[in-house]
mmCIF file of C-alpha atoms in Angstrom:
data_model
loop_
_atom_site.group_PDB
_atom_site.id
_atom_site.type_symbol
_atom_site.label_atom_id
_atom_site.label_comp_id
_atom_site.label_asym_id
_atom_site.label_seq_id
_atom_site.Cartn_x
_atom_site.Cartn_y
_atom_site.Cartn_z
ATOM 1 C CA MET A 483 -183.886 -86.682 152.996
ATOM 2 C CA THR A 484 -183.155 -85.461 156.515
ATOM 3 C CA GLU A 485 -180.310 -83.090 157.374
ATOM 4 C CA ARG A 486 -178.511 -85.938 159.157
ATOM 5 C CA GLU A 487 -178.713 -88.134 156.033
ATOM 6 C CA THR A 488 -177.442 -85.308 153.833
ATOM 7 C CA THR A 489 -174.552 -84.668 156.224
ATOM 8 C CA ARG A 490 -173.680 -88.378 156.246
ATOM 9 C CA LEU A 491 -173.753 -88.565 152.446
ATOM 10 C CA VAL A 492 -171.580 -85.503 151.922
ATOM 11 C CA ALA A 493 -169.138 -86.570 154.633
ATOM 12 C CA TRP A 494 -167.230 -89.013 152.389
ATOM 13 C CA SER A 495 -166.036 -86.286 150.035
ATOM 14 C CA GLN A 496 -165.179 -84.082 153.012
ATOM 15 C CA GLU A 497 -163.331 -86.938 154.708
ATOM 16 C CA LEU A 498 -161.272 -87.632 151.591
ATOM 17 C CA ARG A 499 -160.306 -83.968 151.276
ATOM 18 C CA ARG A 500 -159.407 -83.864 154.980
ATOM 19 C CA VAL A 501 -157.237 -86.982 154.780
ATOM 20 C CA HIS A 502 -155.465 -85.726 151.662
ATOM 21 C CA GLY A 503 -154.827 -82.399 153.408
ATOM 22 C CA ARG A 504 -153.370 -84.112 156.474
ATOM 23 C CA LEU A 505 -151.116 -86.308 154.323
ATOM 24 C CA ARG A 506 -149.905 -83.259 152.397
ATOM 25 C CA GLU A 507 -149.106 -81.556 155.716
ATOM 26 C CA ALA A 508 -147.271 -84.642 156.991
ATOM 27 C CA LEU A 509 -145.142 -84.747 153.858
ATOM 28 C CA ASP A 510 -144.374 -81.027 154.220
ATOM 29 C CA VAL A 511 -143.288 -81.546 157.838
ATOM 30 C CA THR A 512 -141.091 -84.464 156.785
ATOM 31 C CA ARG A 513 -139.444 -82.432 154.035
ATOM 32 C CA GLU A 514 -138.938 -79.459 156.362
ATOM 33 C CA ALA A 515 -137.237 -81.714 158.912
ATOM 34 C CA LEU A 516 -134.818 -82.847 156.223
ATOM 35 C CA ALA A 517 -134.240 -79.337 154.862
ATOM 36 C CA ASP A 518 -133.693 -77.968 158.373
ATOM 37 C CA GLY A 519 -130.321 -79.707 158.429
ATOM 38 C CA THR A 520 -130.155 -80.084 162.203
ATOM 39 C CA PRO A 521 -126.927 -82.006 162.773
ATOM 40 C CA GLY A 522 -126.504 -85.175 164.736
ATOM 41 C CA GLN A 523 -128.822 -87.769 166.152
ATOM 42 C CA ALA A 524 -131.716 -85.356 166.771
ATOM 43 C CA ALA A 525 -132.214 -84.747 163.037
ATOM 44 C CA THR A 526 -131.979 -88.459 162.228
ATOM 45 C CA ARG A 527 -134.418 -89.330 165.020
ATOM 46 C CA ASP A 528 -136.897 -86.641 163.885
ATOM 47 C CA LEU A 529 -136.662 -87.689 160.270
ATOM 48 C CA LEU A 530 -137.196 -91.334 161.175
ATOM 49 C CA LEU A 531 -140.248 -90.372 163.223
ATOM 50 C CA TYR A 532 -141.739 -88.150 160.517
ATOM 51 C CA CYS A 533 -141.038 -90.635 157.725
ATOM 52 C CA HIS A 534 -142.427 -93.553 159.678
ATOM 53 C CA GLY A 535 -145.583 -91.642 160.581
ATOM 54 C CA PHE A 536 -146.078 -90.301 157.070
ATOM 55 C CA CYS A 537 -145.365 -93.626 155.346
ATOM 56 C CA SER A 538 -147.667 -95.508 157.703
ATOM 57 C CA ALA A 539 -150.496 -92.999 157.298
ATOM 58 C CA LEU A 540 -150.279 -92.906 153.503
ATOM 59 C CA ASP A 541 -150.113 -96.688 153.268
ATOM 60 C CA ALA A 542 -153.127 -97.095 155.595
ATOM 61 C CA HIS A 543 -155.071 -94.534 153.549
ATOM 62 C CA HIS A 544 -154.479 -96.445 150.326
ATOM 63 C CA ARG A 545 -155.182 -99.861 151.863
ATOM 64 C CA GLY A 546 -158.504 -98.537 153.195
ATOM 65 C CA GLU A 547 -159.479 -97.169 149.811
ATOM 66 C CA ASP A 548 -158.570 -100.431 148.054
ATOM 67 C CA ARG A 549 -160.341 -102.588 150.647
ATOM 68 C CA ALA A 550 -163.526 -100.620 151.385
ATOM 69 C CA LEU A 551 -164.042 -97.375 149.508
ATOM 70 C CA PHE A 552 -163.238 -98.385 145.932
ATOM 71 C CA PRO A 553 -165.368 -101.570 145.978
ATOM 72 C CA ALA A 554 -168.324 -99.511 147.232
ATOM 73 C CA ILE A 555 -167.812 -96.939 144.500
ATOM 74 C CA GLU A 556 -167.503 -99.631 141.842
ATOM 75 C CA THR A 557 -170.726 -101.285 143.012
ATOM 76 C CA ALA A 558 -172.622 -98.001 142.777
ATOM 77 C CA HIS A 559 -170.797 -96.751 139.641
ATOM 78 C CA PRO A 560 -169.427 -99.625 137.540
ATOM 79 C CA GLU A 561 -168.509 -97.134 134.795
ATOM 80 C CA LEU A 562 -165.732 -95.883 137.110
ATOM 81 C CA ALA A 563 -163.911 -99.244 137.122
ATOM 82 C CA PRO A 564 -161.110 -97.973 134.814
ATOM 83 C CA VAL A 565 -160.578 -94.924 137.050
ATOM 84 C CA LEU A 566 -160.437 -97.125 140.148
ATOM 85 C CA ARG A 567 -157.918 -99.508 138.516
ATOM 86 C CA ALA A 568 -155.706 -96.522 137.625
ATOM 87 C CA LEU A 569 -155.908 -95.287 141.217
ATOM 88 C CA GLU A 570 -155.037 -98.748 142.525
ATOM 89 C CA GLN A 571 -152.007 -98.818 140.210
ATOM 90 C CA ASP A 572 -150.969 -95.462 141.680
ATOM 91 C CA HIS A 573 -151.290 -96.977 145.149
ATOM 92 C CA SER A 574 -148.928 -99.756 144.142
ATOM 93 C CA MET A 575 -146.415 -97.295 142.670
ATOM 94 C CA ILE A 576 -146.581 -95.064 145.753
ATOM 95 C CA GLY A 577 -146.118 -98.130 147.961
ATOM 96 C CA HIS A 578 -142.956 -99.000 146.029
ATOM 97 C CA LEU A 579 -141.661 -95.421 146.426
ATOM 98 C CA LEU A 580 -142.436 -95.470 150.149
ATOM 99 C CA GLY A 581 -140.503 -98.725 150.479
ATOM 100 C CA GLY A 582 -137.485 -97.074 148.852
ATOM 101 C CA LEU A 583 -137.822 -94.060 151.144
ATOM 102 C CA GLN A 584 -138.092 -96.237 154.234
ATOM 103 C CA ALA A 585 -135.026 -98.264 153.191
ATOM 104 C CA ALA A 586 -133.054 -95.040 152.670
ATOM 105 C CA VAL A 587 -134.127 -93.723 156.075
ATOM 106 C CA ASP A 588 -133.295 -97.043 157.761
ATOM 107 C CA ARG A 589 -129.734 -96.969 156.404
ATOM 108 C CA ALA A 590 -129.305 -93.261 157.227
ATOM 109 C CA ALA A 591 -128.840 -92.223 153.589
ATOM 110 C CA PRO A 592 -127.423 -88.760 152.903
ATOM 111 C CA ALA A 593 -129.863 -85.841 152.965
ATOM 112 C CA ALA A 594 -129.686 -85.361 149.181
ATOM 113 C CA GLU A 595 -130.771 -88.963 148.588
ATOM 114 C CA LEU A 596 -133.592 -88.708 151.114
ATOM 115 C CA ASP A 597 -134.757 -85.509 149.457
ATOM 116 C CA ARG A 598 -134.864 -87.250 146.072
ATOM 117 C CA HIS A 599 -137.049 -89.983 147.572
ATOM 118 C CA LEU A 600 -139.352 -87.425 149.161
ATOM 119 C CA GLU A 601 -139.561 -85.442 145.923
ATOM 120 C CA GLY A 602 -140.609 -88.561 144.023
ATOM 121 C CA VAL A 603 -143.238 -89.476 146.594
ATOM 122 C CA ALA A 604 -144.504 -85.875 146.650
ATOM 123 C CA ALA A 605 -144.852 -85.678 142.861
ATOM 124 C CA ILE A 606 -146.735 -88.955 142.456
ATOM 125 C CA MET A 607 -148.826 -88.429 145.589
ATOM 126 C CA GLU A 608 -149.977 -84.962 144.543
ATOM 127 C CA SER A 609 -150.806 -86.073 140.999
ATOM 128 C CA HIS A 610 -152.715 -89.044 142.425
ATOM 129 C CA PHE A 611 -154.641 -86.953 144.951
ATOM 130 C CA ARG A 612 -155.689 -84.381 142.337
ATOM 131 C CA TYR A 613 -156.831 -87.054 139.890
ATOM 132 C CA GLU A 614 -158.699 -88.915 142.618
ATOM 133 C CA GLU A 615 -160.439 -85.739 143.776
ATOM 134 C CA ARG A 616 -161.389 -84.722 140.209
ATOM 135 C CA GLN A 617 -162.798 -88.158 139.447
ATOM 136 C CA LEU A 618 -164.436 -89.152 142.733
ATOM 137 C CA LEU A 619 -165.533 -86.199 144.876
ATOM 138 C CA ARG A 620 -168.925 -85.817 143.178
ATOM 139 C CA VAL A 621 -169.492 -89.562 143.454
ATOM 140 C CA LEU A 622 -168.489 -89.501 147.122
ATOM 141 C CA ASP A 623 -170.997 -86.721 147.811
ATOM 142 C CA LEU A 624 -173.740 -89.293 147.172
ATOM 143 C CA LEU A 625 -172.057 -92.509 148.259
ATOM 144 C CA GLU A 626 -173.927 -94.515 150.853
ATOM 145 C CA LEU A 627 -171.302 -96.517 152.674
ATOM 146 C CA GLU A 628 -171.951 -97.667 156.203
ATOM 147 C CA THR A 629 -168.435 -98.108 157.560
ATOM 148 C CA ASP A 630 -166.023 -96.326 159.817
ATOM 149 C CA PRO A 631 -164.125 -93.594 157.929
ATOM 150 C CA GLY A 632 -160.852 -94.938 159.368
ATOM 151 C CA ASP A 633 -161.524 -98.274 157.703
ATOM 152 C CA ALA A 634 -162.393 -96.720 154.338
ATOM 153 C CA ILE A 635 -159.819 -93.949 153.988
ATOM 154 C CA GLY A 636 -157.256 -94.412 156.703
ATOM 155 C CA PRO A 637 -157.022 -93.727 160.422
ATOM 156 C CA LEU A 638 -155.848 -90.110 160.497
#
């Protein structure tokens, strides 16, 4: 195996870690914007921007996994089907939570309510990311998937 092939094979686990790190950072920025308590339209505008960006990025990440990455893993490792179904269920739950967050942002809910939404998303997201990394990183180190990383794990 050439160095280029090894780099390409290992890249999927590195890409997943990178995307998870960026999503964690985006959530932190969103929560900091809310906690900052800047009064007036500037805080609302910033929060809308952060929430929209974060929600869109997380949703795109999960859609990419469901559409491209998970089917490739299941083809190569059918024994992981139960793990992949559990991860897909998490995606659905996180999508529901993001919908609630977006609705709260759209109606300019009070900061305490927005924080509760963000706390729920943060808890499920972190649990999901840790489980996914524990179960899939070794598999991803060897996965041969010829697709654009943005299509498989989200365009971050």
